[in-house]
mmCIF file of C-alpha atoms and ligand atoms in Angstrom:
data_model
loop_
_atom_site.group_PDB
_atom_site.id
_atom_site.type_symbol
_atom_site.label_atom_id
_atom_site.label_comp_id
_atom_site.label_asym_id
_atom_site.label_seq_id
_atom_site.Cartn_x
_atom_site.Cartn_y
_atom_site.Cartn_z
ATOM 1 C CA MET A 1 45.978 15.513 93.851
ATOM 2 C CA LEU A 2 43.446 14.661 91.141
ATOM 3 C CA ALA A 3 42.252 18.566 89.958
ATOM 4 C CA THR A 4 38.507 18.566 90.195
ATOM 5 C CA GLN A 5 38.481 20.547 86.609
ATOM 6 C CA THR A 6 39.919 17.151 85.214
ATOM 7 C CA ILE A 7 36.186 15.922 85.749
ATOM 8 C CA THR A 8 34.471 17.246 82.588
ATOM 9 C CA ILE A 9 30.731 17.739 83.918
ATOM 10 C CA SER A 10 27.750 17.785 81.447
ATOM 11 C CA ARG A 11 24.671 18.492 83.244
ATOM 12 C CA VAL A 12 20.733 17.370 82.695
ATOM 13 C CA LYS A 13 19.189 19.795 80.834
ATOM 14 C CA GLU A 14 16.279 19.502 83.367
ATOM 15 C CA SER A 15 16.233 17.949 86.466
ATOM 16 C CA ARG A 16 13.935 14.521 87.550
ATOM 17 C CA LEU A 17 13.871 15.607 91.348
ATOM 18 C CA ARG A 18 10.143 16.642 91.358
ATOM 19 C CA GLU A 19 9.075 13.524 90.174
ATOM 20 C CA VAL A 20 10.326 12.137 93.299
ATOM 21 C CA ASP A 21 7.952 11.238 96.455
ATOM 22 C CA PHE A 22 10.696 11.464 99.081
ATOM 23 C CA ALA A 23 7.720 10.541 101.478
ATOM 24 C CA ASN A 24 7.528 7.220 99.800
ATOM 25 C CA ILE A 25 11.113 6.280 98.686
ATOM 26 C CA PRO A 26 11.842 2.496 98.001
ATOM 27 C CA PHE A 27 15.095 1.001 98.073
ATOM 28 C CA GLY A 28 17.147 0.971 94.934
ATOM 29 C CA LYS A 29 14.619 1.969 92.364
ATOM 30 C CA ILE A 30 15.448 5.781 91.898
ATOM 31 C CA TYR A 31 18.428 7.158 90.520
ATOM 32 C CA SER A 32 19.526 10.819 90.830
ATOM 33 C CA ASP A 33 20.249 13.100 87.862
ATOM 34 C CA HIS A 34 23.851 12.152 87.238
ATOM 35 C CA MET A 35 26.719 9.781 87.405
ATOM 36 C CA PHE A 36 30.633 9.473 87.395
ATOM 37 C CA ILE A 37 32.411 7.716 84.950
ATOM 38 C CA ALA A 38 36.130 6.874 84.564
ATOM 39 C CA ASP A 39 37.953 4.829 82.110
ATOM 40 C CA TYR A 40 40.973 2.820 82.850
ATOM 41 C CA ARG A 41 43.145 2.372 79.398
ATOM 42 C CA GLY A 42 46.548 1.732 78.706
ATOM 43 C CA GLY A 43 47.560 1.211 82.437
ATOM 44 C CA GLU A 44 46.084 4.280 83.728
ATOM 45 C CA TRP A 45 42.644 6.362 84.738
ATOM 46 C CA ARG A 46 41.414 8.811 82.269
ATOM 47 C CA ASN A 47 38.497 10.447 80.969
ATOM 48 C CA PHE A 48 36.731 11.320 84.256
ATOM 49 C CA ARG A 49 33.407 12.763 83.445
ATOM 50 C CA ILE A 50 30.204 13.290 85.094
ATOM 51 C CA ILE A 51 26.722 12.925 82.646
ATOM 52 C CA PRO A 52 23.298 12.610 83.091
ATOM 53 C CA TYR A 53 22.204 9.399 84.900
ATOM 54 C CA GLY A 54 21.371 6.981 82.146
ATOM 55 C CA TYR A 55 21.980 3.775 80.099
ATOM 56 C CA ILE A 56 25.696 3.253 79.105
ATOM 57 C CA PRO A 57 27.459 1.430 76.141
ATOM 58 C CA VAL A 58 28.777 -1.541 76.662
ATOM 59 C CA SER A 59 30.433 -4.263 74.275
ATOM 60 C CA PRO A 60 28.610 -7.317 74.114
ATOM 61 C CA ALA A 61 31.602 -9.344 74.626
ATOM 62 C CA THR A 62 32.812 -7.329 78.004
ATOM 63 C CA PRO A 63 33.891 -9.995 80.678
ATOM 64 C CA ALA A 64 31.673 -8.343 83.198
ATOM 65 C CA LEU A 65 28.587 -9.616 81.307
ATOM 66 C CA HIS A 66 30.347 -13.380 80.655
ATOM 67 C CA TYR A 67 32.351 -13.960 83.581
ATOM 68 C CA GLY A 68 31.366 -11.569 86.476
ATOM 69 C CA GLN A 69 34.378 -9.545 86.816
ATOM 70 C CA ALA A 70 32.693 -6.560 88.527
ATOM 71 C CA ILE A 71 32.902 -5.336 91.927
ATOM 72 C CA PHE A 72 30.840 -2.668 94.119
ATOM 73 C CA GLU A 73 30.676 -1.033 96.913
ATOM 74 C CA GLY A 74 27.788 0.488 99.028
ATOM 75 C CA MET A 75 27.673 3.604 101.115
ATOM 76 C CA LYS A 76 25.197 5.946 102.390
ATOM 77 C CA ALA A 77 25.045 9.996 102.876
ATOM 78 C CA TYR A 78 22.871 11.765 105.159
ATOM 79 C CA ARG A 79 21.499 15.082 105.180
ATOM 80 C CA GLY A 80 23.219 17.051 107.815
ATOM 81 C CA PRO A 81 21.752 19.868 109.880
ATOM 82 C CA GLU A 82 22.917 22.659 107.693
ATOM 83 C CA GLY A 83 22.061 20.825 104.688
ATOM 84 C CA GLU A 84 25.697 19.525 103.839
ATOM 85 C CA ALA A 85 26.134 15.803 103.231
ATOM 86 C CA LEU A 86 27.430 13.329 105.720
ATOM 87 C CA VAL A 87 28.876 10.366 104.205
ATOM 88 C CA PHE A 88 29.698 7.816 106.303
ATOM 89 C CA ARG A 89 33.422 6.267 106.228
ATOM 90 C CA PRO A 90 34.147 6.618 102.658
ATOM 91 C CA HIS A 91 37.578 6.056 103.148
ATOM 92 C CA ASP A 92 36.821 2.312 104.218
ATOM 93 C CA ASN A 93 34.656 1.841 101.545
ATOM 94 C CA TRP A 94 37.518 2.988 99.014
ATOM 95 C CA MET A 95 40.160 0.701 100.804
ATOM 96 C CA ARG A 96 37.880 -2.142 100.667
ATOM 97 C CA MET A 97 37.175 -1.463 97.007
ATOM 98 C CA ASN A 98 40.909 -1.654 96.108
ATOM 99 C CA ILE A 99 40.934 -5.067 98.260
ATOM 100 C CA SER A 100 38.069 -6.462 96.038
ATOM 101 C CA GLY A 101 39.888 -5.171 92.976
ATOM 102 C CA GLU A 102 42.742 -6.712 94.121
ATOM 103 C CA ARG A 103 41.402 -10.368 94.353
ATOM 104 C CA MET A 104 39.227 -9.771 91.035
ATOM 105 C CA CYS A 105 42.802 -8.681 88.875
ATOM 106 C CA MET A 106 41.616 -5.269 88.734
ATOM 107 C CA PRO A 107 43.167 -2.053 88.723
ATOM 108 C CA HIS A 108 44.119 0.209 91.918
ATOM 109 C CA ILE A 109 41.420 3.353 92.201
ATOM 110 C CA PRO A 110 43.858 6.051 93.832
ATOM 111 C CA GLU A 111 42.247 7.869 96.894
ATOM 112 C CA GLU A 112 41.689 11.165 95.042
ATOM 113 C CA LEU A 113 39.876 9.733 92.238
ATOM 114 C CA PHE A 114 37.541 7.991 94.650
ATOM 115 C CA MET A 115 37.215 10.693 97.154
ATOM 116 C CA GLU A 116 36.905 13.538 94.345
ATOM 117 C CA SER A 117 34.558 11.852 91.801
ATOM 118 C CA LEU A 118 32.518 11.165 94.918
ATOM 119 C CA SER A 119 32.634 14.822 96.484
ATOM 120 C CA THR A 120 32.153 16.096 92.931
ATOM 121 C CA LEU A 121 28.864 14.165 92.203
ATOM 122 C CA ILE A 122 27.350 14.284 95.607
ATOM 123 C CA ASP A 123 28.060 18.005 95.368
ATOM 124 C CA LEU A 124 26.043 18.066 91.821
ATOM 125 C CA ASP A 125 23.002 16.195 92.937
ATOM 126 C CA ARG A 126 22.932 17.347 96.616
ATOM 127 C CA ALA A 127 19.259 18.069 96.342
ATOM 128 C CA TRP A 128 18.717 14.513 96.138
ATOM 129 C CA ILE A 129 19.476 13.624 99.761
ATOM 130 C CA PRO A 130 16.611 12.774 101.547
ATOM 131 C CA SER A 131 15.692 14.530 104.955
ATOM 132 C CA THR A 132 13.008 12.235 105.437
ATOM 133 C CA PRO A 133 13.412 9.851 108.677
ATOM 134 C CA GLY A 134 14.952 6.597 107.809
ATOM 135 C CA ALA A 135 15.739 8.020 104.235
ATOM 136 C CA SER A 136 19.454 8.428 102.805
ATOM 137 C CA LEU A 137 21.277 8.804 99.690
ATOM 138 C CA TYR A 138 22.681 5.322 98.885
ATOM 139 C CA ILE A 139 26.143 5.550 97.171
ATOM 140 C CA ARG A 140 26.955 2.690 94.670
ATOM 141 C CA PRO A 141 30.651 2.966 93.359
ATOM 142 C CA PHE A 142 31.411 0.014 91.399
ATOM 143 C CA MET A 143 34.030 -1.591 88.348
ATOM 144 C CA PHE A 144 33.977 -3.589 85.892
ATOM 145 C CA SER A 145 36.211 -5.231 83.128
ATOM 146 C CA ALA A 146 35.415 -3.431 79.882
ATOM 147 C CA ASP A 147 37.820 -5.269 77.377
ATOM 148 C CA GLU A 148 36.226 -6.684 74.065
ATOM 149 C CA TYR A 149 37.558 -10.124 74.788
ATOM 150 C CA ILE A 150 35.756 -13.595 75.526
ATOM 151 C CA GLY A 151 38.610 -15.130 76.020
ATOM 152 C CA ILE A 152 39.559 -15.688 79.962
ATOM 153 C CA LYS A 153 42.842 -13.555 80.900
ATOM 154 C CA ALA A 154 43.556 -10.555 82.918
ATOM 155 C CA SER A 155 41.648 -7.734 81.288
ATOM 156 C CA SER A 156 43.739 -4.668 80.393
ATOM 157 C CA ASP A 157 40.462 -1.849 80.336
ATOM 158 C CA PHE A 158 38.228 -1.138 83.096
ATOM 159 C CA THR A 159 35.010 1.149 83.601
ATOM 160 C CA PHE A 160 34.832 2.728 87.130
ATOM 161 C CA MET A 161 31.545 4.380 87.695
ATOM 162 C CA ILE A 162 29.349 5.932 90.973
ATOM 163 C CA ILE A 163 25.384 6.293 90.711
ATOM 164 C CA LEU A 164 23.372 7.736 93.326
ATOM 165 C CA CYS A 165 20.330 6.628 94.718
ATOM 166 C CA PRO A 166 17.853 8.170 97.592
ATOM 167 C CA VAL A 167 16.518 5.400 99.363
ATOM 168 C CA GLY A 168 13.947 4.239 102.168
ATOM 169 C CA ALA A 169 14.345 1.287 104.577
ATOM 170 C CA TYR A 170 15.814 -1.606 102.816
ATOM 171 C CA TYR A 171 13.498 -3.906 105.031
ATOM 172 C CA SER A 172 10.244 -2.213 106.180
ATOM 173 C CA THR A 173 10.090 -5.101 108.957
ATOM 174 C CA PRO A 174 12.198 -7.274 111.232
ATOM 175 C CA VAL A 175 13.279 -10.011 109.299
ATOM 176 C CA LYS A 176 12.745 -13.572 109.155
ATOM 177 C CA VAL A 177 15.836 -16.048 108.168
ATOM 178 C CA ARG A 178 16.463 -19.320 107.784
ATOM 179 C CA ILE A 179 19.815 -21.100 108.573
ATOM 180 C CA GLU A 180 20.771 -22.560 105.310
ATOM 181 C CA THR A 181 22.711 -25.949 105.434
ATOM 182 C CA HIS A 182 23.019 -27.186 101.978
ATOM 183 C CA TYR A 183 23.916 -24.116 99.445
ATOM 184 C CA THR A 184 26.766 -21.876 99.987
ATOM 185 C CA ARG A 185 27.679 -18.510 99.841
ATOM 186 C CA ALA A 186 31.376 -18.507 99.962
ATOM 187 C CA ILE A 187 34.497 -21.000 100.067
ATOM 188 C CA GLU A 188 37.655 -20.867 101.688
ATOM 189 C CA GLY A 189 40.026 -19.656 99.095
ATOM 190 C CA GLY A 190 37.047 -17.792 97.046
ATOM 191 C CA THR A 191 35.771 -14.646 96.923
ATOM 192 C CA GLY A 192 33.314 -14.439 99.899
ATOM 193 C CA TYR A 193 35.226 -11.769 101.847
ATOM 194 C CA VAL A 194 35.249 -9.254 99.051
ATOM 195 C CA LYS A 195 32.082 -7.440 97.118
ATOM 196 C CA ALA A 196 32.371 -9.263 93.740
ATOM 197 C CA GLY A 197 29.209 -9.490 91.867
ATOM 198 C CA GLY A 198 28.954 -12.951 91.737
ATOM 199 C CA ASN A 199 29.030 -13.824 95.242
ATOM 200 C CA TYR A 200 25.363 -11.798 95.474
ATOM 201 C CA GLY A 201 24.294 -13.246 91.728
ATOM 202 C CA GLY A 202 24.822 -17.001 93.382
ATOM 203 C CA ALA A 203 22.969 -16.359 96.501
ATOM 204 C CA ILE A 204 19.695 -15.237 94.525
ATOM 205 C CA TYR A 205 18.411 -18.869 94.039
ATOM 206 C CA PRO A 206 19.151 -20.261 97.714
ATOM 207 C CA ALA A 207 17.435 -17.006 98.927
ATOM 208 C CA LYS A 208 14.680 -17.369 96.828
ATOM 209 C CA LEU A 209 13.829 -20.704 97.866
ATOM 210 C CA ALA A 210 13.493 -19.363 101.517
ATOM 211 C CA GLN A 211 11.498 -16.520 100.218
ATOM 212 C CA ASP A 212 9.324 -19.056 98.492
ATOM 213 C CA LYS A 213 8.750 -20.692 102.141
ATOM 214 C CA GLY A 214 7.994 -17.273 103.693
ATOM 215 C CA TYR A 215 11.141 -15.978 104.956
ATOM 216 C CA HIS A 216 12.958 -12.823 103.840
ATOM 217 C CA GLN A 217 16.819 -14.268 103.768
ATOM 218 C CA LEU A 218 19.273 -16.814 104.999
ATOM 219 C CA ILE A 219 21.730 -17.236 107.530
ATOM 220 C CA TRP A 220 24.614 -18.719 105.805
ATOM 221 C CA THR A 221 26.635 -21.279 107.013
ATOM 222 C CA ASP A 222 30.130 -22.478 106.216
ATOM 223 C CA GLY A 223 30.720 -24.212 102.913
ATOM 224 C CA LYS A 224 32.672 -27.208 104.456
ATOM 225 C CA THR A 225 30.486 -28.345 107.288
ATOM 226 C CA HIS A 226 27.370 -26.270 107.273
ATOM 227 C CA GLU A 227 27.702 -26.229 111.358
ATOM 228 C CA TYR A 228 29.051 -22.912 111.597
ATOM 229 C CA ILE A 229 27.114 -19.068 111.220
ATOM 230 C CA GLU A 230 28.927 -17.010 108.449
ATOM 231 C CA GLU A 231 26.669 -14.105 107.394
ATOM 232 C CA SER A 232 23.174 -13.338 106.898
ATOM 233 C CA GLY A 233 21.736 -12.304 103.396
ATOM 234 C CA THR A 234 23.638 -9.363 102.252
ATOM 235 C CA MET A 235 24.518 -8.478 105.919
ATOM 236 C CA ASN A 236 27.045 -9.612 108.754
ATOM 237 C CA VAL A 237 25.348 -11.027 111.328
ATOM 238 C CA ALA A 238 25.470 -10.908 115.545
ATOM 239 C CA PHE A 239 23.780 -12.050 118.279
ATOM 240 C CA ILE A 240 23.301 -11.330 122.001
ATOM 241 C CA ILE A 241 24.079 -14.673 123.831
ATOM 242 C CA ASN A 242 24.101 -13.956 127.771
ATOM 243 C CA ASP A 243 24.689 -10.349 127.405
ATOM 244 C CA THR A 244 27.732 -10.789 125.042
ATOM 245 C CA LEU A 245 27.833 -9.457 121.582
ATOM 246 C CA VAL A 246 28.850 -12.306 119.748
ATOM 247 C CA THR A 247 29.377 -12.149 115.853
ATOM 248 C CA PRO A 248 31.673 -14.782 113.400
ATOM 249 C CA ALA A 249 35.263 -14.096 113.278
ATOM 250 C CA LEU A 250 36.259 -12.433 109.987
ATOM 251 C CA THR A 251 37.573 -15.150 107.611
ATOM 252 C CA ASP A 252 37.743 -15.216 103.973
ATOM 253 C CA THR A 253 34.421 -16.255 103.680
ATOM 254 C CA ILE A 254 32.941 -13.251 105.464
ATOM 255 C CA LEU A 255 32.841 -9.732 104.137
ATOM 256 C CA ALA A 256 34.522 -7.296 106.592
ATOM 257 C CA GLY A 257 31.356 -4.878 106.839
ATOM 258 C CA ILE A 258 31.818 -1.550 107.682
ATOM 259 C CA THR A 259 28.653 -1.563 109.696
ATOM 260 C CA ARG A 260 30.057 -4.668 111.753
ATOM 261 C CA ASP A 261 33.118 -2.831 112.325
ATOM 262 C CA SER A 262 31.023 0.357 113.433
ATOM 263 C CA VAL A 263 29.044 -1.733 115.564
ATOM 264 C CA LEU A 264 32.245 -3.717 117.277
ATOM 265 C CA LYS A 265 33.905 -0.034 117.819
ATOM 266 C CA LEU A 266 30.910 1.369 119.564
ATOM 267 C CA ALA A 267 30.068 -1.898 121.618
ATOM 268 C CA ARG A 268 33.741 -2.065 122.698
ATOM 269 C CA SER A 269 33.910 1.939 123.499
ATOM 270 C CA TRP A 270 30.928 1.240 126.116
ATOM 271 C CA GLY A 271 32.465 -1.614 127.669
ATOM 272 C CA TRP A 272 30.487 -4.397 126.207
ATOM 273 C CA LYS A 273 31.322 -7.722 126.355
ATOM 274 C CA VAL A 274 32.144 -8.579 122.757
ATOM 275 C CA GLU A 275 33.333 -12.025 121.251
ATOM 276 C CA GLU A 276 34.598 -12.355 117.496
ATOM 277 C CA ARG A 277 34.703 -16.039 117.209
ATOM 278 C CA LYS A 278 33.047 -18.985 115.726
ATOM 279 C CA ILE A 279 29.441 -19.735 116.537
ATOM 280 C CA SER A 280 27.784 -23.306 115.859
ATOM 281 C CA VAL A 281 24.527 -23.820 114.543
ATOM 282 C CA ARG A 282 24.124 -25.890 117.349
ATOM 283 C CA GLU A 283 25.192 -23.200 119.849
ATOM 284 C CA LEU A 284 22.535 -20.932 118.480
ATOM 285 C CA ILE A 285 19.585 -23.395 118.396
ATOM 286 C CA ASP A 286 20.435 -24.258 121.870
ATOM 287 C CA GLY A 287 20.775 -20.886 122.927
ATOM 288 C CA LEU A 288 17.392 -20.247 121.326
ATOM 289 C CA GLU A 289 15.679 -23.184 122.805
ATOM 290 C CA LYS A 290 16.895 -22.235 126.536
ATOM 291 C CA GLY A 291 16.109 -18.408 125.955
ATOM 292 C CA THR A 292 20.148 -17.105 126.269
ATOM 293 C CA VAL A 293 20.023 -15.913 122.566
ATOM 294 C CA THR A 294 17.850 -12.789 123.203
ATOM 295 C CA GLU A 295 18.529 -10.746 120.082
ATOM 296 C CA ALA A 296 19.893 -11.394 116.593
ATOM 297 C CA PHE A 297 20.240 -8.700 114.016
ATOM 298 C CA GLY A 298 21.894 -8.115 110.686
ATOM 299 C CA MET A 299 24.479 -5.355 110.108
ATOM 300 C CA GLY A 300 24.886 -3.979 106.551
ATOM 301 C CA THR A 301 25.114 -0.756 104.845
ATOM 302 C CA ALA A 302 21.778 -0.703 103.117
ATOM 303 C CA ALA A 303 19.772 -2.294 105.738
ATOM 304 C CA THR A 304 21.967 -0.808 108.517
ATOM 305 C CA ILE A 305 20.975 -2.690 111.986
ATOM 306 C CA ALA A 306 18.095 -5.102 110.589
ATOM 307 C CA PRO A 307 16.365 -6.778 113.758
ATOM 308 C CA ILE A 308 15.856 -10.665 113.288
ATOM 309 C CA GLU A 309 12.315 -11.810 114.675
ATOM 310 C CA LEU A 310 12.359 -15.349 113.728
ATOM 311 C CA ILE A 311 15.051 -17.956 112.848
ATOM 312 C CA GLY A 312 13.999 -20.944 110.800
ATOM 313 C CA TYR A 313 16.294 -24.638 111.207
ATOM 314 C CA GLY A 314 15.026 -27.463 109.760
ATOM 315 C CA GLU A 315 11.278 -27.921 110.264
ATOM 316 C CA LYS A 316 11.423 -25.632 113.201
ATOM 317 C CA ASP A 317 11.163 -21.818 113.741
ATOM 318 C CA TYR A 318 12.265 -20.029 116.592
ATOM 319 C CA ILE A 319 11.021 -16.599 117.205
ATOM 320 C CA LEU A 320 13.136 -13.742 119.182
ATOM 321 C CA PRO A 321 11.844 -11.631 122.146
ATOM 322 C CA PRO A 322 9.868 -8.301 120.654
ATOM 323 C CA VAL A 323 12.185 -5.807 118.987
ATOM 324 C CA SER A 324 11.039 -3.407 121.407
ATOM 325 C CA GLU A 325 12.886 -5.241 124.255
ATOM 326 C CA ARG A 326 15.919 -5.447 122.774
ATOM 327 C CA LYS A 327 18.161 -3.192 124.699
ATOM 328 C CA TYR A 328 21.276 -4.166 122.578
ATOM 329 C CA GLY A 329 20.115 -3.603 119.222
ATOM 330 C CA ASN A 330 18.263 -0.697 119.528
ATOM 331 C CA ARG A 331 20.999 1.184 121.539
ATOM 332 C CA ILE A 332 23.245 0.514 118.649
ATOM 333 C CA LEU A 333 20.928 1.566 116.004
ATOM 334 C CA GLU A 334 19.962 4.728 117.890
ATOM 335 C CA GLU A 335 23.449 5.852 118.492
ATOM 336 C CA LEU A 336 24.711 4.714 114.667
ATOM 337 C CA ASP A 337 21.774 6.763 113.258
ATOM 338 C CA GLY A 338 22.539 9.543 115.201
ATOM 339 C CA ILE A 339 26.370 9.738 114.469
ATOM 340 C CA LYS A 340 25.345 9.255 110.580
ATOM 341 C CA ARG A 341 22.865 12.174 110.741
ATOM 342 C CA GLY A 342 25.332 14.674 112.726
ATOM 343 C CA LEU A 343 23.039 14.366 115.666
ATOM 344 C CA LYS A 344 25.557 12.998 118.122
ATOM 345 C CA GLN A 345 28.982 13.010 118.493
ATOM 346 C CA ASP A 346 31.150 11.357 116.291
ATOM 347 C CA PRO A 347 34.131 9.869 118.759
ATOM 348 C CA PHE A 348 35.758 7.746 116.065
ATOM 349 C CA ASN A 349 35.674 10.365 113.278
ATOM 350 C CA TRP A 350 33.722 8.655 110.861
ATOM 351 C CA VAL A 351 31.504 11.127 108.919
ATOM 352 C CA VAL A 352 32.913 12.897 106.221
ATOM 353 C CA ARG A 353 31.040 16.259 105.317
ATOM 354 C CA MET A 354 30.955 17.119 101.464
HETATM 355 C C1 COI B 1 24.967 -3.162 101.143
HETATM 356 O O1 COI B 1 24.538 -3.201 102.412
HETATM 357 O O2 COI B 1 25.346 -1.984 100.889
HETATM 358 C C2 COI B 1 25.070 -4.262 100.322
HETATM 359 O O3 COI B 1 25.882 -4.437 99.693
HETATM 360 C C3 COI B 1 23.683 -4.727 100.264
HETATM 361 C C4 COI B 1 23.280 -4.700 98.567
HETATM 362 C C5 COI B 1 23.575 -5.708 97.848
HETATM 363 C C6 COI B 1 21.935 -4.348 98.250
#
């Protein structure tokens, strides 16, 4: 067990908390008072510290900057009825971070290091967990190669950090998405199934092209044929087709989303019909034309359940039924939100109190 006293803590002189307008929190622009840092040197994690949030010295030769050797996670904490931090499925994020680390040739993060650094940091910045409806504390653990070497090799030095960010809604309205049939997010044998920074960096340009046409994001299709649906924006995607919840089956080009998994577990526990399988663009468009596709939504930590209002394909936009009529997506959102906030029963023991 990693003893908490091995994490040295230097506190801020003065908290920035009172500068924050919790009634109007944007996504991803405000950071809490402190951050956690650990160094990987000589084959072991060391120098665990919590320091005031701020810029960090990084070698200009670090492979993270040149070759994108960087991975991250995203999770959320909510303020519980007694002021406690309710963290949603942190062990799953820990496990996924290590899957990402393995693919990107980065060291394993022990469970105790991940969980204790997280709980110590959250305890220190507990006051930063918003209690406003729709808001939460977004937790961003990340790791990057910290070698001072611009040749390409497996690095030996790494930095693991956690920063905290009170956030409001990621999308303030139902989303408009366009099916992408030229650019590719991930290809078989690549890094699509892990949270590697480069997956997101490479997606910005195609998404920007769609945003310039009035869409919020893309629906990604497979890199070989562009005939099958994979993800939407930075989220997994699901559809209600003939009263069945259908989502693309996981492959090495699709991220195993923790929100996706939560949705599937809840839906199955309610006896809903659930299918994890290939969904062709043709099937989706036919279903939109015939009206058998009645709902579409993204599933992700940042955006939770993001209803899709409109799907663009080629020159045509297909509008889905109004969000107020969507019994499946709305039920999932309400239940998940209630579980995360400690207001509903947590049948799968997802919430960890810190
Ligand atoms: C998340 O949902 O946590 C994500 O990974 C989205 C993020 C890139 C903003």
